[in-house]
mmCIF file of C-alpha atoms and ligand atoms in Angstrom:
data_model
loop_
_atom_site.group_PDB
_atom_site.id
_atom_site.type_symbol
_atom_site.label_atom_id
_atom_site.label_comp_id
_atom_site.label_asym_id
_atom_site.label_seq_id
_atom_site.Cartn_x
_atom_site.Cartn_y
_atom_site.Cartn_z
ATOM 1 C CA MET A 293 36.804 139.874 -32.119
ATOM 2 C CA THR A 294 33.549 139.436 -34.047
ATOM 3 C CA SER A 295 33.532 136.585 -36.524
ATOM 4 C CA THR A 296 32.768 137.155 -40.187
ATOM 5 C CA MET A 297 31.052 135.407 -43.080
ATOM 6 C CA ARG A 298 30.713 135.720 -46.845
ATOM 7 C CA ALA A 299 27.605 137.361 -48.313
ATOM 8 C CA LEU A 300 26.359 138.867 -51.576
ATOM 9 C CA VAL A 301 26.128 142.548 -50.774
ATOM 10 C CA LYS A 302 24.609 145.465 -52.592
ATOM 11 C CA ALA A 303 27.430 147.688 -51.442
ATOM 12 C CA GLN A 304 26.887 150.818 -53.522
ATOM 13 C CA ALA A 305 23.964 152.604 -55.156
ATOM 14 C CA ALA A 306 24.968 151.259 -58.586
ATOM 15 C CA PRO A 307 24.402 148.172 -60.778
ATOM 16 C CA GLY A 308 25.995 144.861 -59.723
ATOM 17 C CA ILE A 309 26.434 142.713 -56.642
ATOM 18 C CA GLU A 310 29.601 141.607 -54.821
ATOM 19 C CA MET A 311 30.706 138.816 -52.532
ATOM 20 C CA HIS A 312 32.001 140.500 -49.378
ATOM 21 C CA GLU A 313 33.330 139.544 -45.969
ATOM 22 C CA VAL A 314 30.780 140.931 -43.478
ATOM 23 C CA PRO A 315 30.127 140.482 -39.741
ATOM 24 C CA LYS A 316 28.330 137.236 -38.920
ATOM 25 C CA PRO A 317 24.977 138.021 -37.236
ATOM 26 C CA SER A 318 23.781 136.301 -34.069
ATOM 27 C CA ALA A 319 20.313 135.366 -32.855
ATOM 28 C CA GLY A 320 18.620 137.863 -30.528
ATOM 29 C CA ALA A 321 15.474 137.302 -28.482
ATOM 30 C CA ASN A 322 12.852 135.269 -30.377
ATOM 31 C CA GLU A 323 15.211 134.853 -33.335
ATOM 32 C CA VAL A 324 17.215 132.007 -34.838
ATOM 33 C CA LEU A 325 20.462 131.978 -36.771
ATOM 34 C CA ILE A 326 20.284 129.901 -39.967
ATOM 35 C CA LYS A 327 23.283 128.413 -41.766
ATOM 36 C CA LEU A 328 22.271 128.624 -45.413
ATOM 37 C CA GLU A 329 22.361 125.529 -47.642
ATOM 38 C CA LYS A 330 20.815 126.978 -50.781
ATOM 39 C CA THR A 331 19.543 130.348 -51.984
ATOM 40 C CA ALA A 332 17.461 130.852 -55.138
ATOM 41 C CA ILE A 333 17.612 133.936 -57.346
ATOM 42 C CA CYS A 334 14.356 135.891 -57.549
ATOM 43 C CA GLY A 335 13.319 138.519 -60.103
ATOM 44 C CA THR A 336 13.475 140.969 -57.187
ATOM 45 C CA ASP A 337 17.171 140.156 -56.711
ATOM 46 C CA LEU A 338 17.671 140.919 -60.400
ATOM 47 C CA HIS A 339 15.935 144.313 -59.990
ATOM 48 C CA ILE A 340 18.341 145.054 -57.138
ATOM 49 C CA TYR A 341 21.288 143.794 -59.211
ATOM 50 C CA LYS A 342 20.331 146.026 -62.150
ATOM 51 C CA TRP A 343 19.622 148.943 -59.815
ATOM 52 C CA ASP A 344 16.442 149.954 -61.672
ATOM 53 C CA ASP A 345 13.919 152.624 -60.609
ATOM 54 C CA TRP A 346 12.201 150.418 -58.063
ATOM 55 C CA ALA A 347 15.523 149.347 -56.511
ATOM 56 C CA GLN A 348 16.734 152.931 -56.281
ATOM 57 C CA ARG A 349 13.531 153.926 -54.507
ATOM 58 C CA THR A 350 13.512 150.927 -52.170
ATOM 59 C CA ILE A 351 16.977 149.672 -51.234
ATOM 60 C CA LYS A 352 19.229 151.235 -48.612
ATOM 61 C CA THR A 353 22.849 150.154 -49.083
ATOM 62 C CA PRO A 354 24.746 148.279 -47.839
ATOM 63 C CA LEU A 355 22.340 145.332 -47.915
ATOM 64 C CA VAL A 356 22.724 141.552 -48.044
ATOM 65 C CA ILE A 357 20.107 140.516 -50.627
ATOM 66 C CA GLY A 358 18.113 137.268 -51.077
ATOM 67 C CA HIS A 359 14.894 135.882 -49.614
ATOM 68 C CA GLU A 360 14.397 132.437 -51.237
ATOM 69 C CA PHE A 361 16.322 129.910 -49.180
ATOM 70 C CA VAL A 362 16.698 126.777 -47.161
ATOM 71 C CA GLY A 363 19.185 126.104 -44.395
ATOM 72 C CA ARG A 364 19.679 124.636 -40.951
ATOM 73 C CA ILE A 365 19.163 126.249 -37.566
ATOM 74 C CA ALA A 366 22.624 127.017 -36.180
ATOM 75 C CA GLU A 367 21.714 128.986 -33.048
ATOM 76 C CA ILE A 368 18.502 129.512 -31.103
ATOM 77 C CA GLY A 369 17.912 132.860 -29.407
ATOM 78 C CA PRO A 370 16.313 133.398 -25.980
ATOM 79 C CA GLY A 371 12.557 132.847 -25.860
ATOM 80 C CA VAL A 372 12.324 130.575 -28.935
ATOM 81 C CA ARG A 373 10.227 127.432 -28.455
ATOM 82 C CA GLY A 374 9.480 124.486 -30.739
ATOM 83 C CA TYR A 375 12.658 124.371 -32.823
ATOM 84 C CA ARG A 376 15.990 122.590 -32.464
ATOM 85 C CA GLU A 377 19.523 123.151 -33.679
ATOM 86 C CA GLY A 378 20.269 121.406 -36.975
ATOM 87 C CA GLN A 379 16.629 121.474 -38.074
ATOM 88 C CA ARG A 380 16.135 122.176 -41.787
ATOM 89 C CA VAL A 381 13.971 125.243 -42.402
ATOM 90 C CA SER A 382 12.887 127.863 -44.862
ATOM 91 C CA ALA A 383 11.092 131.016 -43.746
ATOM 92 C CA GLU A 384 8.458 133.511 -44.759
ATOM 93 C CA GLY A 385 10.200 136.544 -46.260
ATOM 94 C CA HIS A 386 7.816 139.130 -44.833
ATOM 95 C CA VAL A 387 8.482 140.129 -41.258
ATOM 96 C CA VAL A 388 5.215 141.565 -39.948
ATOM 97 C CA CYS A 389 4.558 143.857 -36.989
ATOM 98 C CA GLY A 390 2.360 141.432 -35.033
ATOM 99 C CA VAL A 391 0.354 144.198 -33.349
ATOM 100 C CA CYS A 392 -1.679 145.920 -36.089
ATOM 101 C CA ARG A 393 -5.360 145.170 -36.709
ATOM 102 C CA ASN A 394 -4.699 142.712 -39.566
ATOM 103 C CA CYS A 395 -1.917 140.861 -37.773
ATOM 104 C CA ARG A 396 -4.125 140.427 -34.721
ATOM 105 C CA ALA A 397 -7.053 139.358 -36.914
ATOM 106 C CA GLY A 398 -4.982 136.440 -38.224
ATOM 107 C CA LYS A 399 -4.312 138.161 -41.567
ATOM 108 C CA PRO A 400 -0.624 139.046 -41.257
ATOM 109 C CA HIS A 401 -0.177 138.874 -45.071
ATOM 110 C CA LEU A 402 -2.121 142.154 -45.034
ATOM 111 C CA CYS A 403 0.100 143.850 -42.417
ATOM 112 C CA PRO A 404 0.846 147.419 -43.581
ATOM 113 C CA TYR A 405 4.120 147.482 -41.643
ATOM 114 C CA THR A 406 5.770 144.459 -43.235
ATOM 115 C CA GLU A 407 9.541 144.377 -43.706
ATOM 116 C CA GLY A 408 11.080 142.309 -46.508
ATOM 117 C CA ILE A 409 14.002 139.962 -45.902
ATOM 118 C CA GLY A 410 16.736 140.798 -48.423
ATOM 119 C CA VAL A 411 14.914 144.031 -49.309
ATOM 120 C CA ASN A 412 14.523 146.050 -46.096
ATOM 121 C CA ARG A 413 16.763 143.882 -43.887
ATOM 122 C CA ASP A 414 19.734 141.589 -44.488
ATOM 123 C CA GLY A 415 18.866 138.477 -46.434
ATOM 124 C CA ALA A 416 19.726 134.983 -47.532
ATOM 125 C CA PHE A 417 22.594 135.362 -49.995
ATOM 126 C CA ALA A 418 24.929 134.728 -47.082
ATOM 127 C CA GLU A 419 26.528 131.933 -45.125
ATOM 128 C CA TYR A 420 24.318 132.854 -42.168
ATOM 129 C CA MET A 421 21.208 134.899 -41.586
ATOM 130 C CA VAL A 422 18.934 135.771 -38.666
ATOM 131 C CA VAL A 423 15.135 135.549 -38.860
ATOM 132 C CA PRO A 424 12.342 135.822 -36.280
ATOM 133 C CA ALA A 425 11.371 132.328 -35.139
ATOM 134 C CA THR A 426 7.725 133.079 -35.990
ATOM 135 C CA ASN A 427 8.729 133.200 -39.676
ATOM 136 C CA LEU A 428 10.285 129.721 -39.806
ATOM 137 C CA TRP A 429 8.808 126.927 -41.898
ATOM 138 C CA PRO A 430 10.216 123.452 -41.105
ATOM 139 C CA ILE A 431 10.960 121.345 -44.186
ATOM 140 C CA PRO A 432 9.970 117.650 -44.049
ATOM 141 C CA ASP A 433 12.824 115.195 -44.801
ATOM 142 C CA ALA A 434 11.072 113.992 -47.976
ATOM 143 C CA ILE A 435 11.446 117.399 -49.662
ATOM 144 C CA PRO A 436 14.909 118.001 -51.181
ATOM 145 C CA SER A 437 16.694 121.251 -50.322
ATOM 146 C CA GLU A 438 16.942 122.392 -53.942
ATOM 147 C CA LEU A 439 13.110 122.511 -54.039
ATOM 148 C CA ALA A 440 12.598 123.916 -50.543
ATOM 149 C CA ALA A 441 14.948 126.749 -51.574
ATOM 150 C CA PHE A 442 12.212 128.337 -53.677
ATOM 151 C CA PHE A 443 9.100 127.786 -51.582
ATOM 152 C CA ASP A 444 8.839 131.583 -51.364
ATOM 153 C CA PRO A 445 7.874 132.103 -55.059
ATOM 154 C CA PHE A 446 6.041 128.753 -55.102
ATOM 155 C CA GLY A 447 4.001 130.366 -52.335
ATOM 156 C CA ASN A 448 3.285 133.426 -54.498
ATOM 157 C CA ALA A 449 2.063 131.075 -57.229
ATOM 158 C CA ALA A 450 -0.020 129.046 -54.757
ATOM 159 C CA HIS A 451 -1.513 132.061 -52.977
ATOM 160 C CA CYS A 452 -2.516 133.562 -56.326
ATOM 161 C CA ALA A 453 -3.743 130.364 -57.996
ATOM 162 C CA LEU A 454 -5.681 129.199 -54.934
ATOM 163 C CA GLN A 455 -7.409 132.557 -54.573
ATOM 164 C CA PHE A 456 -10.278 131.258 -56.684
ATOM 165 C CA ASP A 457 -11.890 127.851 -57.187
ATOM 166 C CA LEU A 458 -10.219 126.457 -60.342
ATOM 167 C CA VAL A 459 -11.926 123.061 -60.528
ATOM 168 C CA GLY A 460 -13.313 122.604 -64.042
ATOM 169 C CA GLU A 461 -12.589 126.246 -64.908
ATOM 170 C CA ASP A 462 -10.821 127.729 -67.939
ATOM 171 C CA VAL A 463 -7.751 129.542 -66.690
ATOM 172 C CA LEU A 464 -5.534 132.086 -68.418
ATOM 173 C CA ILE A 465 -2.088 132.795 -67.008
ATOM 174 C CA THR A 466 -0.220 135.731 -68.575
ATOM 175 C CA GLY A 467 3.543 135.432 -68.030
ATOM 176 C CA ALA A 468 5.491 132.162 -67.938
ATOM 177 C CA GLY A 469 8.134 133.327 -65.505
ATOM 178 C CA PRO A 470 8.880 130.845 -62.717
ATOM 179 C CA ILE A 471 5.735 131.941 -60.872
ATOM 180 C CA GLY A 472 3.475 131.602 -63.922
ATOM 181 C CA ILE A 473 4.944 128.169 -64.652
ATOM 182 C CA MET A 474 4.297 126.976 -61.086
ATOM 183 C CA ALA A 475 0.775 128.467 -61.187
ATOM 184 C CA ALA A 476 0.065 126.444 -64.345
ATOM 185 C CA GLY A 477 1.133 123.333 -62.450
ATOM 186 C CA ILE A 478 -1.151 124.189 -59.533
ATOM 187 C CA ALA A 479 -4.111 124.798 -61.866
ATOM 188 C CA LYS A 480 -3.492 121.332 -63.321
ATOM 189 C CA HIS A 481 -2.989 119.784 -59.877
ATOM 190 C CA VAL A 482 -6.350 121.034 -58.599
ATOM 191 C CA GLY A 483 -8.299 120.157 -61.751
ATOM 192 C CA ALA A 484 -8.775 123.170 -64.030
ATOM 193 C CA ARG A 485 -10.024 122.424 -67.599
ATOM 194 C CA HIS A 486 -8.169 124.610 -70.136
ATOM 195 C CA ILE A 487 -4.941 126.100 -68.756
ATOM 196 C CA VAL A 488 -3.609 128.638 -71.239
ATOM 197 C CA VAL A 489 -0.269 130.309 -70.554
ATOM 198 C CA SER A 490 1.077 133.249 -72.541
ATOM 199 C CA ASP A 491 4.575 134.697 -72.810
ATOM 200 C CA VAL A 492 6.969 135.985 -75.453
ATOM 201 C CA ASN A 493 9.655 133.477 -74.448
ATOM 202 C CA ASP A 494 9.432 130.008 -76.062
ATOM 203 C CA TYR A 495 11.898 128.431 -73.619
ATOM 204 C CA ARG A 496 9.640 129.360 -70.703
ATOM 205 C CA LEU A 497 6.434 128.398 -72.527
ATOM 206 C CA LYS A 498 7.914 124.929 -72.985
ATOM 207 C CA LEU A 499 8.485 124.705 -69.210
ATOM 208 C CA ALA A 500 4.869 125.810 -68.642
ATOM 209 C CA ALA A 501 3.645 123.067 -70.982
ATOM 210 C CA ASP A 502 5.756 120.463 -69.165
ATOM 211 C CA MET A 503 4.300 121.679 -65.897
ATOM 212 C CA GLY A 504 0.675 121.301 -66.969
ATOM 213 C CA ALA A 505 -0.410 124.107 -69.323
ATOM 214 C CA THR A 506 -2.832 122.630 -71.867
ATOM 215 C CA ARG A 507 -2.066 125.363 -74.436
ATOM 216 C CA THR A 508 0.753 127.890 -74.639
ATOM 217 C CA VAL A 509 0.596 131.134 -76.578
ATOM 218 C CA ASN A 510 3.554 133.165 -77.740
ATOM 219 C CA VAL A 511 1.883 136.574 -77.981
ATOM 220 C CA ALA A 512 4.609 137.766 -80.347
ATOM 221 C CA ARG A 513 3.137 135.362 -82.932
ATOM 222 C CA GLU A 514 -0.385 134.541 -81.786
ATOM 223 C CA ASN A 515 -3.352 136.475 -80.491
ATOM 224 C CA LEU A 516 -5.145 135.522 -77.255
ATOM 225 C CA ARG A 517 -8.485 136.510 -78.778
ATOM 226 C CA ASP A 518 -7.974 133.899 -81.518
ATOM 227 C CA ILE A 519 -7.240 131.251 -78.874
ATOM 228 C CA VAL A 520 -10.701 131.814 -77.364
ATOM 229 C CA ASP A 521 -12.148 130.871 -80.768
ATOM 230 C CA VAL A 522 -9.813 127.914 -81.204
ATOM 231 C CA LEU A 523 -10.834 126.549 -77.790
ATOM 232 C CA ASP A 524 -14.482 127.322 -78.573
ATOM 233 C CA ILE A 525 -15.101 128.986 -75.230
ATOM 234 C CA ASP A 526 -16.883 132.249 -74.353
ATOM 235 C CA GLY A 527 -13.867 133.493 -72.448
ATOM 236 C CA PHE A 528 -11.745 132.599 -69.441
ATOM 237 C CA ASP A 529 -13.297 132.075 -66.034
ATOM 238 C CA VAL A 530 -10.132 132.878 -64.121
ATOM 239 C CA GLY A 531 -7.172 135.086 -65.083
ATOM 240 C CA LEU A 532 -3.853 135.109 -63.258
ATOM 241 C CA GLU A 533 -1.738 138.078 -64.362
ATOM 242 C CA MET A 534 1.873 137.058 -63.727
ATOM 243 C CA SER A 535 3.874 139.104 -66.223
ATOM 244 C CA GLY A 536 3.680 142.655 -64.895
ATOM 245 C CA HIS A 537 3.271 143.699 -68.519
ATOM 246 C CA PRO A 538 0.433 146.244 -69.192
ATOM 247 C CA GLY A 539 -0.264 144.737 -72.635
ATOM 248 C CA ALA A 540 -0.765 141.305 -71.111
ATOM 249 C CA PHE A 541 -3.222 142.669 -68.537
ATOM 250 C CA GLU A 542 -5.122 144.544 -71.247
ATOM 251 C CA ASP A 543 -5.377 141.383 -73.397
ATOM 252 C CA MET A 544 -6.498 139.382 -70.388
ATOM 253 C CA LEU A 545 -9.396 141.719 -69.613
ATOM 254 C CA HIS A 546 -10.624 141.351 -73.198
ATOM 255 C CA VAL A 547 -10.695 137.561 -73.143
ATOM 256 C CA MET A 548 -12.362 137.143 -69.737
ATOM 257 C CA TYR A 549 -15.840 135.613 -69.566
ATOM 258 C CA HIS A 550 -18.567 137.697 -67.955
ATOM 259 C CA GLY A 551 -18.367 137.374 -64.190
ATOM 260 C CA GLY A 552 -14.764 136.179 -64.422
ATOM 261 C CA ARG A 553 -12.217 136.537 -61.657
ATOM 262 C CA VAL A 554 -8.788 138.096 -62.138
ATOM 263 C CA ALA A 555 -5.864 137.951 -59.708
ATOM 264 C CA LEU A 556 -3.049 140.446 -60.169
ATOM 265 C CA LEU A 557 0.372 139.274 -59.036
ATOM 266 C CA GLY A 558 2.657 140.797 -61.690
ATOM 267 C CA ILE A 559 3.850 144.232 -60.665
ATOM 268 C CA LEU A 560 2.486 146.653 -63.257
ATOM 269 C CA PRO A 561 4.363 149.888 -63.915
ATOM 270 C CA LYS A 562 3.056 153.115 -62.370
ATOM 271 C CA GLY A 563 0.286 154.644 -64.470
ATOM 272 C CA ALA A 564 -0.542 151.410 -66.352
ATOM 273 C CA GLY A 565 -4.017 151.921 -67.807
ATOM 274 C CA VAL A 566 -7.094 149.761 -67.262
ATOM 275 C CA ASP A 567 -9.922 149.317 -69.767
ATOM 276 C CA TRP A 568 -12.641 149.819 -67.157
ATOM 277 C CA ASP A 569 -15.386 148.938 -69.663
ATOM 278 C CA GLN A 570 -14.121 145.363 -69.523
ATOM 279 C CA VAL A 571 -14.202 145.296 -65.737
ATOM 280 C CA ILE A 572 -17.546 147.063 -65.279
ATOM 281 C CA PHE A 573 -19.708 145.713 -68.091
ATOM 282 C CA LYS A 574 -18.469 142.167 -67.657
ATOM 283 C CA GLY A 575 -18.783 142.348 -63.879
ATOM 284 C CA LEU A 576 -15.228 141.145 -63.373
ATOM 285 C CA GLN A 577 -13.789 140.605 -59.944
ATOM 286 C CA VAL A 578 -10.200 141.909 -59.705
ATOM 287 C CA HIS A 579 -8.044 140.939 -56.755
ATOM 288 C CA GLY A 580 -4.531 142.161 -55.880
ATOM 289 C CA ILE A 581 -2.152 139.515 -54.579
ATOM 290 C CA TYR A 582 0.853 140.143 -52.394
ATOM 291 C CA GLY A 583 3.113 137.540 -50.807
ATOM 292 C CA ARG A 584 1.576 134.450 -49.280
ATOM 293 C CA ARG A 585 -0.875 133.579 -46.530
ATOM 294 C CA MET A 586 0.947 133.012 -43.271
ATOM 295 C CA TYR A 587 1.030 130.161 -42.912
ATOM 296 C CA GLU A 588 -1.773 128.419 -44.685
ATOM 297 C CA THR A 589 -0.116 128.852 -48.126
ATOM 298 C CA TRP A 590 3.075 127.267 -46.733
ATOM 299 C CA TYR A 591 1.021 124.351 -45.462
ATOM 300 C CA LYS A 592 -0.746 123.838 -48.802
ATOM 301 C CA MET A 593 2.450 123.947 -50.860
ATOM 302 C CA THR A 594 4.239 121.553 -48.527
ATOM 303 C CA GLN A 595 1.374 119.073 -48.816
ATOM 304 C CA MET A 596 1.176 119.516 -52.602
ATOM 305 C CA VAL A 597 4.870 118.601 -52.951
ATOM 306 C CA LEU A 598 4.486 115.669 -50.555
ATOM 307 C CA THR A 599 1.587 114.366 -52.656
ATOM 308 C CA GLY A 600 3.391 114.495 -55.993
ATOM 309 C CA PHE A 601 3.298 118.061 -57.262
ATOM 310 C CA PRO A 602 6.158 118.149 -59.846
ATOM 311 C CA LEU A 603 7.921 121.220 -58.451
ATOM 312 C CA HIS A 604 11.264 119.971 -59.814
ATOM 313 C CA LYS A 605 10.115 120.749 -63.352
ATOM 314 C CA VAL A 606 10.624 124.488 -62.884
ATOM 315 C CA LEU A 607 14.144 124.038 -61.467
ATOM 316 C CA THR A 608 16.471 124.392 -64.462
ATOM 317 C CA HIS A 609 19.824 125.391 -62.961
ATOM 318 C CA GLN A 610 21.778 124.462 -59.825
ATOM 319 C CA ILE A 611 25.066 126.336 -59.482
ATOM 320 C CA PRO A 612 27.731 126.840 -56.827
ATOM 321 C CA ILE A 613 27.405 130.251 -55.169
ATOM 322 C CA ASN A 614 30.782 131.245 -56.635
ATOM 323 C CA ASP A 615 29.049 131.295 -60.050
ATOM 324 C CA TYR A 616 26.435 133.831 -58.959
ATOM 325 C CA GLU A 617 27.267 136.193 -61.849
ATOM 326 C CA HIS A 618 26.332 133.427 -64.271
ATOM 327 C CA GLY A 619 23.066 132.922 -62.360
ATOM 328 C CA PHE A 620 22.111 136.587 -62.609
ATOM 329 C CA GLN A 621 23.004 136.479 -66.312
ATOM 330 C CA LEU A 622 20.650 133.533 -66.896
ATOM 331 C CA MET A 623 17.870 135.388 -65.094
ATOM 332 C CA ALA A 624 18.462 138.556 -67.112
ATOM 333 C CA GLU A 625 18.248 136.584 -70.368
ATOM 334 C CA GLY A 626 15.167 134.601 -69.257
ATOM 335 C CA LYS A 627 16.875 131.365 -70.311
ATOM 336 C CA CYS A 628 15.883 129.624 -67.094
ATOM 337 C CA GLY A 629 13.178 128.534 -64.733
ATOM 338 C CA LYS A 630 14.424 128.681 -61.157
ATOM 339 C CA VAL A 631 18.161 129.103 -60.538
ATOM 340 C CA VAL A 632 19.328 127.726 -57.176
ATOM 341 C CA CYS A 633 22.770 128.529 -55.705
ATOM 342 C CA ASP A 634 24.570 126.178 -53.337
ATOM 343 C CA TRP A 635 26.617 127.371 -50.332
ATOM 344 C CA SER A 636 28.637 124.200 -49.656
ATOM 345 C CA GLY A 637 32.286 124.350 -50.645
ATOM 346 C CA GLU A 638 34.799 127.140 -50.389
ATOM 347 C CA ILE A 639 33.464 130.603 -51.143
ATOM 348 C CA LYS A 640 35.526 133.140 -53.051
ATOM 349 C CA ALA A 641 35.270 136.751 -51.909
ATOM 350 C CA ALA A 642 35.975 139.788 -54.079
HETATM 351 P P1 NAD B 946 9.500 137.068 -64.485
HETATM 352 O O1 NAD B 946 9.844 138.485 -64.736
HETATM 353 O O2 NAD B 946 10.544 136.026 -64.512
HETATM 354 O O3 NAD B 946 8.315 136.620 -65.452
HETATM 355 C C1 NAD B 946 7.548 137.476 -66.189
HETATM 356 C C2 NAD B 946 7.326 136.826 -67.552
HETATM 357 O O4 NAD B 946 6.390 137.622 -68.284
HETATM 358 C C3 NAD B 946 8.610 136.715 -68.397
HETATM 359 O O5 NAD B 946 8.847 135.372 -68.753
HETATM 360 C C4 NAD B 946 8.292 137.612 -69.597
HETATM 361 O O6 NAD B 946 8.861 137.113 -70.803
HETATM 362 C C5 NAD B 946 6.757 137.535 -69.634
HETATM 363 N N1 NAD B 946 6.116 138.565 -70.455
HETATM 364 C C6 NAD B 946 6.594 139.761 -70.857
HETATM 365 N N2 NAD B 946 5.691 140.372 -71.637
HETATM 366 C C7 NAD B 946 4.616 139.559 -71.745
HETATM 367 C C8 NAD B 946 3.358 139.655 -72.401
HETATM 368 N N3 NAD B 946 3.011 140.733 -73.115
HETATM 369 N N4 NAD B 946 2.488 138.634 -72.283
HETATM 370 C C9 NAD B 946 2.805 137.545 -71.542
HETATM 371 N N5 NAD B 946 3.990 137.411 -70.886
HETATM 372 C C10 NAD B 946 4.876 138.412 -70.982
HETATM 373 O O7 NAD B 946 8.781 137.098 -63.086
HETATM 374 P P2 NAD B 946 8.358 136.018 -61.974
HETATM 375 O O8 NAD B 946 9.469 135.868 -61.003
HETATM 376 O O9 NAD B 946 7.729 134.802 -62.546
HETATM 377 O O10 NAD B 946 7.251 136.930 -61.313
HETATM 378 C C11 NAD B 946 6.095 137.281 -62.052
HETATM 379 C C12 NAD B 946 5.631 138.685 -61.728
HETATM 380 O O11 NAD B 946 5.165 138.729 -60.375
HETATM 381 C C13 NAD B 946 6.705 139.767 -61.808
HETATM 382 O O12 NAD B 946 6.091 140.961 -62.287
HETATM 383 C C14 NAD B 946 7.127 139.949 -60.376
HETATM 384 O O13 NAD B 946 7.671 141.222 -60.134
HETATM 385 C C15 NAD B 946 5.826 139.756 -59.657
HETATM 386 N N6 NAD B 946 5.884 139.296 -58.271
HETATM 387 C C16 NAD B 946 4.884 139.708 -57.454
HETATM 388 C C17 NAD B 946 4.817 139.249 -56.155
HETATM 389 C C18 NAD B 946 3.693 139.681 -55.284
HETATM 390 O O14 NAD B 946 3.727 139.374 -54.090
HETATM 391 N N7 NAD B 946 2.693 140.361 -55.831
HETATM 392 C C19 NAD B 946 5.794 138.375 -55.658
HETATM 393 C C20 NAD B 946 6.813 137.938 -56.518
HETATM 394 C C21 NAD B 946 6.832 138.395 -57.833
HETATM 395 ZN ZN1 ZN B 947 0.930 144.026 -38.674
#
């Protein structure tokens, strides 16, 4: 008889998510089995929950979702070296091919054959999950699990924010979602001058200010072009687009200083326009950002937290996994920073 476990499953091609009893996986060659302690809810999980266009195009049901997590190694598969049972770990959510040109050049974050945990293969909203040992990231004892649970999006923020030298620079971040908030903190941590964060959500702008933004802008009430005058600057040196909103990107291009650098993390809708005059005549550098560097971004974020980066400030809700519907609700309403679910205790299945 195979043993079973509880997991949040996208069972049907329709909105919603359900706690189901599913077969418990086991570690194959070069893999480990992780017993989950905590799983955080990502915007991607919400897309899958809502079953929007992107989810319909991308997700094959049934699928266990989730890719932001921390847990302990419960079983070590054949061929795995360097890890031990009981060790606390998170893991990179992109499983790369390991044999393409980029992987072999030490640039696996640019692997064209990447598979996403909780997107293309079963994920972390489960009592147990299996990941390739190469993806593991050990968590030092000094870092609490509720923070390690969302190293994945912290890594998106770090990879994007550390793309350019921010020391002494004026930085604009459009979008104060969890990633924009953490990016504001990183800009502060490394020594940017003005750190302006825009959103339409005052709750989130407040979190961004607590995290290190020097000025927040609610674009429903204020104009970014006016802020340039208020700050008495020529424009922003660095732009981090973290909203996925075409209007925000458009505004950003207009307030960039000549020769500025723009990193695009927010996922813009298909066909979103670009005012190329801004890019060409101002000589802007525009860089797409996907995922994290493996594993240099993981190293940097671990060291940042160990040296006092206030990651806890973006964590607004910790809930038992049984309350997952409430968690998805909070995310849908934007009344939260990071929401982390806990797997200890008895789990109710549908
Ligand atoms: P989120 O959806 O929680 O945050 C986006 C924020 O943008 C929200 O707070 C929203 O109110 C705000 N916003 C909406 N319109 C705006 C406007 N006109 N100006 C400024 N802000 C506006 O998302 P998140 O989890 O923080 O992620 C940020 C973005 O990055 C999302 O688009 C997400 O899909 C994307 N993402 C990309 C990668 C990658 O690897 N490239 C990884 C993770 C997430
Ligand atoms: Zn590859």
